[in-house]
Short mmCIF file of C-alpha atoms and ligand atoms in Angstrom, two decimals:
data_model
loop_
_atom_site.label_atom_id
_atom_site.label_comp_id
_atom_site.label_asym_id
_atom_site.label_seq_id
_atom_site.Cartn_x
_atom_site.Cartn_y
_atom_site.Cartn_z
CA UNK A 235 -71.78 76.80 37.27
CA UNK A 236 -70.87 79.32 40.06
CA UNK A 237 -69.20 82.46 40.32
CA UNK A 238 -67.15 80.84 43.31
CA UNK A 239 -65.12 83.30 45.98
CA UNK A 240 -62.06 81.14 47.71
CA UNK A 241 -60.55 83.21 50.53
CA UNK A 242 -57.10 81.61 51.51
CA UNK A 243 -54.59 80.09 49.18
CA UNK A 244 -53.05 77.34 51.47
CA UNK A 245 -53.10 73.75 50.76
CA UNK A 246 -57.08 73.93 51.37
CA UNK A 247 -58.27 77.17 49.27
CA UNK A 248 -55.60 76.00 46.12
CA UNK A 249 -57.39 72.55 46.57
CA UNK A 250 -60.76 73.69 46.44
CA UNK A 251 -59.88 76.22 43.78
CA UNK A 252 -58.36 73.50 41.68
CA UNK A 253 -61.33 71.13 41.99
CA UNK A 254 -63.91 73.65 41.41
CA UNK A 255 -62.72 75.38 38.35
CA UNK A 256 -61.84 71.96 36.96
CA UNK A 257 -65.56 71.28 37.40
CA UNK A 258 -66.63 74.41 35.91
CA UNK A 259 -66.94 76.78 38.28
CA UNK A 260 -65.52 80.44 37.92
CA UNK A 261 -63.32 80.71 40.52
CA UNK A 262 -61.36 83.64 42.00
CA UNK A 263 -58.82 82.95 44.83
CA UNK A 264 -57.49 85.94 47.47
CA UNK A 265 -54.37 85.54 49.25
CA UNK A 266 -51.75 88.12 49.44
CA UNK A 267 -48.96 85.04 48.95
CA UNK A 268 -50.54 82.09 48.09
CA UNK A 269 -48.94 78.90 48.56
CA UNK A 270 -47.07 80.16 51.71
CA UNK A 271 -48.20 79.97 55.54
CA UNK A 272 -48.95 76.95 57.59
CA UNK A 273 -48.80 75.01 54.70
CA UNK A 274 -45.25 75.80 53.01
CA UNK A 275 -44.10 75.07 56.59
CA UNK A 276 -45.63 71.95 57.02
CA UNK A 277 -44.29 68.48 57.75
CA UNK A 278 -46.53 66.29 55.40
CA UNK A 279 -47.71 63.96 57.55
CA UNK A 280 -50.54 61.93 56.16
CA UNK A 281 -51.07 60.58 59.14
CA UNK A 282 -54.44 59.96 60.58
CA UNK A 283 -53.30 56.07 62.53
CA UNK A 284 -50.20 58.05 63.80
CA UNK A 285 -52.20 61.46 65.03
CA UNK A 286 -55.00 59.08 66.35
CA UNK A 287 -55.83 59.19 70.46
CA UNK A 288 -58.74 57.78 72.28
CA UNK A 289 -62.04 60.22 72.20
CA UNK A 290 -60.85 61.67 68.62
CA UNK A 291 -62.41 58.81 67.03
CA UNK A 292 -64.38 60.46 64.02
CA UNK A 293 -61.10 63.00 64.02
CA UNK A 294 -59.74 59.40 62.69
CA UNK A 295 -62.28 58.20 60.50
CA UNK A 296 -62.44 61.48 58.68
CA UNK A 297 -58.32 61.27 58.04
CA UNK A 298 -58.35 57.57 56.81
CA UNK A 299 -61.29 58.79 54.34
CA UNK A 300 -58.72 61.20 53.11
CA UNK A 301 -55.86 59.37 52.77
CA UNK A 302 -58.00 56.59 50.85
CA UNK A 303 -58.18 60.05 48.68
CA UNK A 304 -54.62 60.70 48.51
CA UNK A 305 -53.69 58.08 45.64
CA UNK A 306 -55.99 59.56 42.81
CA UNK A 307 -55.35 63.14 44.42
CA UNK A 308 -51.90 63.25 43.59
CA UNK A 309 -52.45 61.09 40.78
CA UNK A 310 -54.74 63.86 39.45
CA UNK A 311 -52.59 66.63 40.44
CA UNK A 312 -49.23 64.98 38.84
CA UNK A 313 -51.41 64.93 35.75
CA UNK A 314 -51.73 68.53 35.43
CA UNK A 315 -47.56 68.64 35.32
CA UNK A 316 -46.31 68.26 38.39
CA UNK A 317 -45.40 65.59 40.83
CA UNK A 318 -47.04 66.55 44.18
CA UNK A 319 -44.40 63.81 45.86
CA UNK A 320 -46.33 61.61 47.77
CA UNK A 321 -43.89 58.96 49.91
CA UNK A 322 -45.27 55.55 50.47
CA UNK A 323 -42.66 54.05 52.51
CA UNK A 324 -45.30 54.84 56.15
CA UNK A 325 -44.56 55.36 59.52
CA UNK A 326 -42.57 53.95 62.86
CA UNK A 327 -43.14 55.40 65.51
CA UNK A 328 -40.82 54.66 68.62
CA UNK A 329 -40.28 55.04 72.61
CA UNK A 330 -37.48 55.39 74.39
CA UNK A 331 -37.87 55.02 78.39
CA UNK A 332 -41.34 53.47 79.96
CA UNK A 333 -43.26 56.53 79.86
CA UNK A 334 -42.79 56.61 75.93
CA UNK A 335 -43.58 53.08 76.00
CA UNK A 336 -46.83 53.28 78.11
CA UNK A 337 -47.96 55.80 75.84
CA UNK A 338 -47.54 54.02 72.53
CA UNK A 339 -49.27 50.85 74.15
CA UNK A 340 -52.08 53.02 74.73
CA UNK A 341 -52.15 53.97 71.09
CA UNK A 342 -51.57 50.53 69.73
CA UNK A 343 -54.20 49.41 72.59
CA UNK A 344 -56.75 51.90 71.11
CA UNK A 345 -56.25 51.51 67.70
CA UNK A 346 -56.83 47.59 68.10
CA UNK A 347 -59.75 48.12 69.60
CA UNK A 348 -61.22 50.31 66.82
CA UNK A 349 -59.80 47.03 64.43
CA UNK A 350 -56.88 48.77 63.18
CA UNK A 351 -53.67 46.57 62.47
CA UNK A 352 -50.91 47.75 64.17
CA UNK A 353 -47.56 46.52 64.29
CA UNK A 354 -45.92 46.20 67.62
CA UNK A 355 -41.88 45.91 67.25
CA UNK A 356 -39.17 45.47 69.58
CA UNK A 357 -35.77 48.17 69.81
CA UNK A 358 -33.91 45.94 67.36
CA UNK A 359 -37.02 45.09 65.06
CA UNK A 360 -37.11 48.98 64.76
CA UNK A 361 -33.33 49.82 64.12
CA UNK A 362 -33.68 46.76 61.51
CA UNK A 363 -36.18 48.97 59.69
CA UNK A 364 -34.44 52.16 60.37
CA UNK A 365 -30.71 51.41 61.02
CA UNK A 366 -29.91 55.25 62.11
CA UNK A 367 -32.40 54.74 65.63
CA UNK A 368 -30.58 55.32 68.63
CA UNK A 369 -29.72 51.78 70.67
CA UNK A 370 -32.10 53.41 73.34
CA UNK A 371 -35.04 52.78 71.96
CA UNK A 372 -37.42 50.23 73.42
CA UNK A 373 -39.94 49.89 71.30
CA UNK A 374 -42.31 50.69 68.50
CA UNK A 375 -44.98 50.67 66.12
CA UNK A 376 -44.69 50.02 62.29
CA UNK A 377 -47.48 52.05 60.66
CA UNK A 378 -47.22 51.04 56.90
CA UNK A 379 -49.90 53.06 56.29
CA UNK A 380 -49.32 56.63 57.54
CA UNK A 381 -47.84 58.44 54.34
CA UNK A 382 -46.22 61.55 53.88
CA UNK A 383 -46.10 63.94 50.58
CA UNK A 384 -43.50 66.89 50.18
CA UNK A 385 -45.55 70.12 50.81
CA UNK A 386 -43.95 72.18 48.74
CA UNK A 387 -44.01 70.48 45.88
CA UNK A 388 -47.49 69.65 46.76
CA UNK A 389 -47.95 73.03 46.86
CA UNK A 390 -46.17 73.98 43.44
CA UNK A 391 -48.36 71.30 42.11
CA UNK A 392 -51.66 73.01 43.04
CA UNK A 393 -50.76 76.18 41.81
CA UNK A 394 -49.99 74.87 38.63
CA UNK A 395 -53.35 73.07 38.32
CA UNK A 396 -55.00 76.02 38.93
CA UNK A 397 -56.19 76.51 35.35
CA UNK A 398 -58.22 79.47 35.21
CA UNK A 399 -58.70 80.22 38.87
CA UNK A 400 -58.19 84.44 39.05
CA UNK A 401 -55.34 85.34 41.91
CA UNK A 402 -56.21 88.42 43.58
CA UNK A 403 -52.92 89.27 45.96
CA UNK A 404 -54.84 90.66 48.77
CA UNK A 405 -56.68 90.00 52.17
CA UNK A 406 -60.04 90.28 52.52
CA UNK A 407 -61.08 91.28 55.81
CA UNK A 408 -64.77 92.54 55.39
CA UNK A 409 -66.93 89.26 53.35
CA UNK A 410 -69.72 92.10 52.84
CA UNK A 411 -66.89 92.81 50.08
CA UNK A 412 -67.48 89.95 48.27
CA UNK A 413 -70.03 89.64 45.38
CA UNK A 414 -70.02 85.73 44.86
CA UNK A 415 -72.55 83.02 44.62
CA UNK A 416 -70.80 80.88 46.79
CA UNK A 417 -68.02 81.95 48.85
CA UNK A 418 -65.27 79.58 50.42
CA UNK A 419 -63.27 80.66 54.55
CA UNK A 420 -60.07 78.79 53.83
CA UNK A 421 -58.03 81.49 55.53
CA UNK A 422 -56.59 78.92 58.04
CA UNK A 423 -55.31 80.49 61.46
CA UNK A 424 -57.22 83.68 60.69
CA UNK A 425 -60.43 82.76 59.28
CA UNK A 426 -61.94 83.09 63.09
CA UNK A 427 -61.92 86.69 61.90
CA UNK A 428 -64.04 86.50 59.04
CA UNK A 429 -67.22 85.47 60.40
CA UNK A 430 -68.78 85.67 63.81
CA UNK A 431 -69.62 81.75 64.13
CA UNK A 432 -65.94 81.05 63.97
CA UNK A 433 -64.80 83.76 66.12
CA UNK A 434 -63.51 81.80 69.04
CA UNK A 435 -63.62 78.21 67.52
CA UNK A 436 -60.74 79.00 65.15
CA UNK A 437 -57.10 79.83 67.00
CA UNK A 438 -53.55 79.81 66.02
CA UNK A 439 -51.46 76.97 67.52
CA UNK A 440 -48.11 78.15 67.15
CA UNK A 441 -45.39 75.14 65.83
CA UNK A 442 -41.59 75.68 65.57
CA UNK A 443 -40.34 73.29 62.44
CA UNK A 444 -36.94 72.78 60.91
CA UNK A 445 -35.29 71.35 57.97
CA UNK A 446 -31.99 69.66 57.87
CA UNK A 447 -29.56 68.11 55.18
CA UNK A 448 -26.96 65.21 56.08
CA UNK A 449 -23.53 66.27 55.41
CA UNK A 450 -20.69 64.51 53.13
CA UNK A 451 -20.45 61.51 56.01
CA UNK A 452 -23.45 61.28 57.70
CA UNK A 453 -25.67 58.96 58.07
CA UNK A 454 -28.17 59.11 55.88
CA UNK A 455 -31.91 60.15 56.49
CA UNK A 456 -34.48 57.49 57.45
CA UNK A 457 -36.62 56.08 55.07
CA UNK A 458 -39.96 56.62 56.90
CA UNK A 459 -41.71 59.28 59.06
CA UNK A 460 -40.00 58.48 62.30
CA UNK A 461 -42.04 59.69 65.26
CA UNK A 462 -41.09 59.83 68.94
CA UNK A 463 -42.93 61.09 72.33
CA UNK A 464 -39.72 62.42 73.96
CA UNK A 465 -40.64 64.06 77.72
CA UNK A 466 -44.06 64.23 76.81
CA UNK A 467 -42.87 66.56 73.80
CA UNK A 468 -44.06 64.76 70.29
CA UNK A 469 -41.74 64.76 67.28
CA UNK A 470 -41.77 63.89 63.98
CA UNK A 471 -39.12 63.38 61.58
CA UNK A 472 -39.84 63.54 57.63
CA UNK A 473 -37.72 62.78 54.51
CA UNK A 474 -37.94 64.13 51.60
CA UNK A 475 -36.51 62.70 48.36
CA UNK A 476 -34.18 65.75 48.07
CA UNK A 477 -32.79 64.17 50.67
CA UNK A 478 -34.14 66.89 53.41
CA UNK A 479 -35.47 65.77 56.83
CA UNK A 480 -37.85 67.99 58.21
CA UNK A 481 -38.11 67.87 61.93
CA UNK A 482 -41.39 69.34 63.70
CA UNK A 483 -42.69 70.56 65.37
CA UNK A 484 -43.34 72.49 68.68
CA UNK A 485 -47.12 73.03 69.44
CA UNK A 486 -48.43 75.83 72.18
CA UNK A 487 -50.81 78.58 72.31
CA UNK A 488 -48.99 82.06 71.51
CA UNK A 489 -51.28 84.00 69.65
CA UNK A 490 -50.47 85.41 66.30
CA UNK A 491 -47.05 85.08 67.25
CA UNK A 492 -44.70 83.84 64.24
CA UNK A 493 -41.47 83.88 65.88
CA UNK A 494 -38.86 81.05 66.23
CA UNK A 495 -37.75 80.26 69.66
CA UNK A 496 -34.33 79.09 70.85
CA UNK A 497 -36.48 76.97 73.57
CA UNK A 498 -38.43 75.67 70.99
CA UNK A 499 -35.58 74.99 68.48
CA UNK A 500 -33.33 73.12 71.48
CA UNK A 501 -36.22 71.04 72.25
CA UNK A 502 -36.71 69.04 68.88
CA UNK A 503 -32.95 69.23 68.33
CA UNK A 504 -32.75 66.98 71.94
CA UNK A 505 -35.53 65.06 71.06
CA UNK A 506 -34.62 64.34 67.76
CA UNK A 507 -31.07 64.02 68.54
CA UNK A 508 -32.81 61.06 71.13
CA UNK A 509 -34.26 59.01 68.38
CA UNK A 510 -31.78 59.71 65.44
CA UNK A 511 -28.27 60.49 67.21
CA UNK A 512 -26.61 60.91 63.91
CA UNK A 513 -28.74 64.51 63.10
CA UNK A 514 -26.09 66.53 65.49
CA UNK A 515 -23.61 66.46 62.30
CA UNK A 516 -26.34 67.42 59.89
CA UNK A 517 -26.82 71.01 58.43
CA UNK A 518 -29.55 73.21 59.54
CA UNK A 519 -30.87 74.66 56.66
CA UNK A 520 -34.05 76.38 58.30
CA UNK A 521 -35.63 77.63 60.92
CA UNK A 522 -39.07 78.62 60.67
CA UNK A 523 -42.49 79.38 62.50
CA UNK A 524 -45.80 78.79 61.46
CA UNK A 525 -49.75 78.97 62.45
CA UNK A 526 -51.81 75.67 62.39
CA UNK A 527 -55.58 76.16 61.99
CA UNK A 528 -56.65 74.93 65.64
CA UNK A 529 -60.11 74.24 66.10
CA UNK A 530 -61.99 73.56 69.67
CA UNK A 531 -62.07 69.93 69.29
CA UNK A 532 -59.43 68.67 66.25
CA UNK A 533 -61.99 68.58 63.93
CA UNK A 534 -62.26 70.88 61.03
CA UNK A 535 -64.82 73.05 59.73
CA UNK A 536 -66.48 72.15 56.77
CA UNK A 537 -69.87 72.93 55.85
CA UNK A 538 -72.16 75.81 54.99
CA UNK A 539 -72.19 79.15 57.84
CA UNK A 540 -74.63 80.25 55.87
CA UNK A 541 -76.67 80.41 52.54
CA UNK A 542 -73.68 80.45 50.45
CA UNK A 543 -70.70 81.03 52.85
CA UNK A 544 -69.01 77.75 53.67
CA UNK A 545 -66.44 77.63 56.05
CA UNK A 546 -63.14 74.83 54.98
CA UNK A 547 -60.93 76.04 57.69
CA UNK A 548 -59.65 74.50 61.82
CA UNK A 549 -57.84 71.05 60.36
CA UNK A 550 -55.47 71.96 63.15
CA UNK A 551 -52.88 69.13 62.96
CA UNK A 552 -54.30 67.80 59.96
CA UNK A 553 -54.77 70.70 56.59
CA UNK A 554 -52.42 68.30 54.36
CA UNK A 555 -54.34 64.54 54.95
CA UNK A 556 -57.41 66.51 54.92
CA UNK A 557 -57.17 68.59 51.97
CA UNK A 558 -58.71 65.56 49.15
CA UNK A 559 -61.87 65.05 51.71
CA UNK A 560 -62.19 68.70 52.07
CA UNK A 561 -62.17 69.70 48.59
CA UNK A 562 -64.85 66.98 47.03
CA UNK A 563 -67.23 67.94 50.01
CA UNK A 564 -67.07 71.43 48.93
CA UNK A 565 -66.72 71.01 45.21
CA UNK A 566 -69.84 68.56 45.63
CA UNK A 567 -71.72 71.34 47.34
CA UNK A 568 -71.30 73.75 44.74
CA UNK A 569 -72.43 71.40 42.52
CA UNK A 570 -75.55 71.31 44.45
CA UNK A 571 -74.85 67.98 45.63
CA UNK A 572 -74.50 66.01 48.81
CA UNK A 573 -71.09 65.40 50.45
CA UNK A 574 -70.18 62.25 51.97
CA UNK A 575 -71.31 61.37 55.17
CA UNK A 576 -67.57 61.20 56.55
CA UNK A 577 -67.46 64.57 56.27
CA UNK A 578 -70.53 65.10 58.37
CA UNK A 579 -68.95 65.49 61.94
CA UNK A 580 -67.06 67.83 60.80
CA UNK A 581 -69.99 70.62 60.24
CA UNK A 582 -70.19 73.98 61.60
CA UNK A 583 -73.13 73.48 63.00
CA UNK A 584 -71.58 71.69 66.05
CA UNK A 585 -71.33 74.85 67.09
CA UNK A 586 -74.57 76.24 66.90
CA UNK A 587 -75.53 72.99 68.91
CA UNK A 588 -72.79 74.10 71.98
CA UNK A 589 -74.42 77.75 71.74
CA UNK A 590 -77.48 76.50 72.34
CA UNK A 591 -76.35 74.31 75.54
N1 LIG G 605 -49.23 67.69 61.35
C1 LIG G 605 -48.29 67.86 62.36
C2 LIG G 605 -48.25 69.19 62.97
O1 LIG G 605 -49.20 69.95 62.86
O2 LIG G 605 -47.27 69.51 63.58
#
């Protein structure tokens, strides 16, 4: 058993804290808000097929390991009390002119050639599965598999499994603070700050996200994730069983910067509005801003820094699919065990190896 130091209380630290105490392991988490940041903003994509683009291939791998997870994960956590919402009803994406349509054939092309079934559909084939799709859309691809889960409840969930993990409601900015045996970076955006091998290789990537409710007469939400390339832009589209859609999400470099834009907020309204004409009447019931984890090349960091400092931080697109994988690697290396090898690529010591080039 360790005296175990989490820092970060987002979908990642709450996992690991969760996993780790339930092991055994005395666990004390520090976030000033838990349960808030990137992750109460988050879409809930589980959606490594979907996210997948040629060269990102272990990037892949490493997400369908974790959704394999995802199951017994929220079976787990639903045990503890609460229903983490995981959706099962996958993924269409869809294009609508030929650009959009050159790009999904390069996705479907790619993730054929890796052995992947996809699901090529025609315009109607798509508004059969999704009635509410414009009549301009060309194309698409059925992804059954791609899930989604409702982050906030996710995130409830967590908090409530958290049995005997110790909240401490501050930052920690100085880790020669910390008297641990092990100690855990799951600060997300702004772990680059907490120690000098991630300095750099951790960055904010801003993304603009917003939640809407159909009114008395609308049409009603799709049933799956719904995901569009409109002008280059990506979308995303995700119901919840409150019947909330959450549309996301912008993506750009802006530093710590947590505003919401009116550029960013017209662009996935018109792109949305492209794929599912019938959001214009819906309600916009928020407008929020948020920080993803980016890392230098869309794989996290997980693994040791050093003796006893692990980093679990730079899932960029990916915190919520990752979050099962994440936690049993690190929960197995407290144990003083070995990790599974999926989880290998995705060690810090990549960049030891590109300081030493
Ligand atoms: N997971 C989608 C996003 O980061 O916007």
């Amino acid at each position: 058993m360790t005296e175990t130091v989490v820092i970060g209380g987002g979908v990642i630290g709450l996992s690991i804290a969760w996993r780790a105490a339930a092991r055994g392991h005395r666990v004390t988490l520090y976030d000033p808000d838990p349960g808030r940041g990137a992750s109460w903003l988050a879409g809930g994509m589980l959606a490594p097929v979907t996210e997948a683009w040629p060269g990102e291939e272990e990037v892949l791998s490493l997400g369908e390991e974790s959704l394999r997870r995802w199951p017994s994960f929220a079976r787990d956590l639903a045990a503890e009390g609460v229903d983490p919402g995981l959706s099962e009803h996958g993924t269409l994406v869809v294009a609508l002119d030929s650009a959009d349509a050159a790009h999904l054939d390069i996705l479907a092309g790619f993730l054929r050639s890796l052995g992947r079934a996809v699901e090529q559909v025609s315009g109607r084939e798509a508004r059969r599965a999704e009635p509410g799709v414009a009549g301009s859309v060309r194309s698409g691809l059925l992804v059954p598999g791609d899930l989604a889960v409702d982050n906030r409840k996710l995130l409830h969930s967590l908090r409530r499994a958290c049995h005997g993990v110790r909240f401490v409601h501050e930052t920690v900015t100085d880790l020669a603070e910390i008297r641990a045996d092990a100690v855990v970076l799951a600060a997300g955006a702004w772990t680059g700050r907490l120690h000098p091998l991630l300095a750099g290789a951790v960055r904010p990537l801003k993304g603009e996200i917003l939640r809407l409710r159909p009114r008395r007469g609308c049409l009603p939400p799709p049933k799956r994730t719904l995901r569009a390339v409109v002008e280059g832009r990506p979308i995303y589209l995700v119901p919840r069983a409150n019947g909330e859609l959450v549309l996301g999400a912008t993506q750009y470099e802006a530093g710590f910067d947590e505003t919401v834009t009116a550029k960013g907020v017209r662009e996935l309204l018109e792109g949305a509005e492209r794929v599912l004409p019938g959001l214009a009447e819906y309600e916009l019931v928020e407008m929020a801003a948020g920080l993803r984890a980016g890392s230098v090349d869309a794989l996290p960091f997980v693994g040791e820094l050093e003796d006893g400092v692990f980093a679990a931080t730079g899932h960029h697109r990916n915190g919520l699919l990752l979050a099962p994988v994440t936690a049993d690697a690190v929960v197995a290396w407290l144990d003083g065990e070995p990790a599974s090898e999926e989880i290998l690529p995705a060690s810090p010591g990549r960049l030891l190896k590109k300081e030493r080039v």
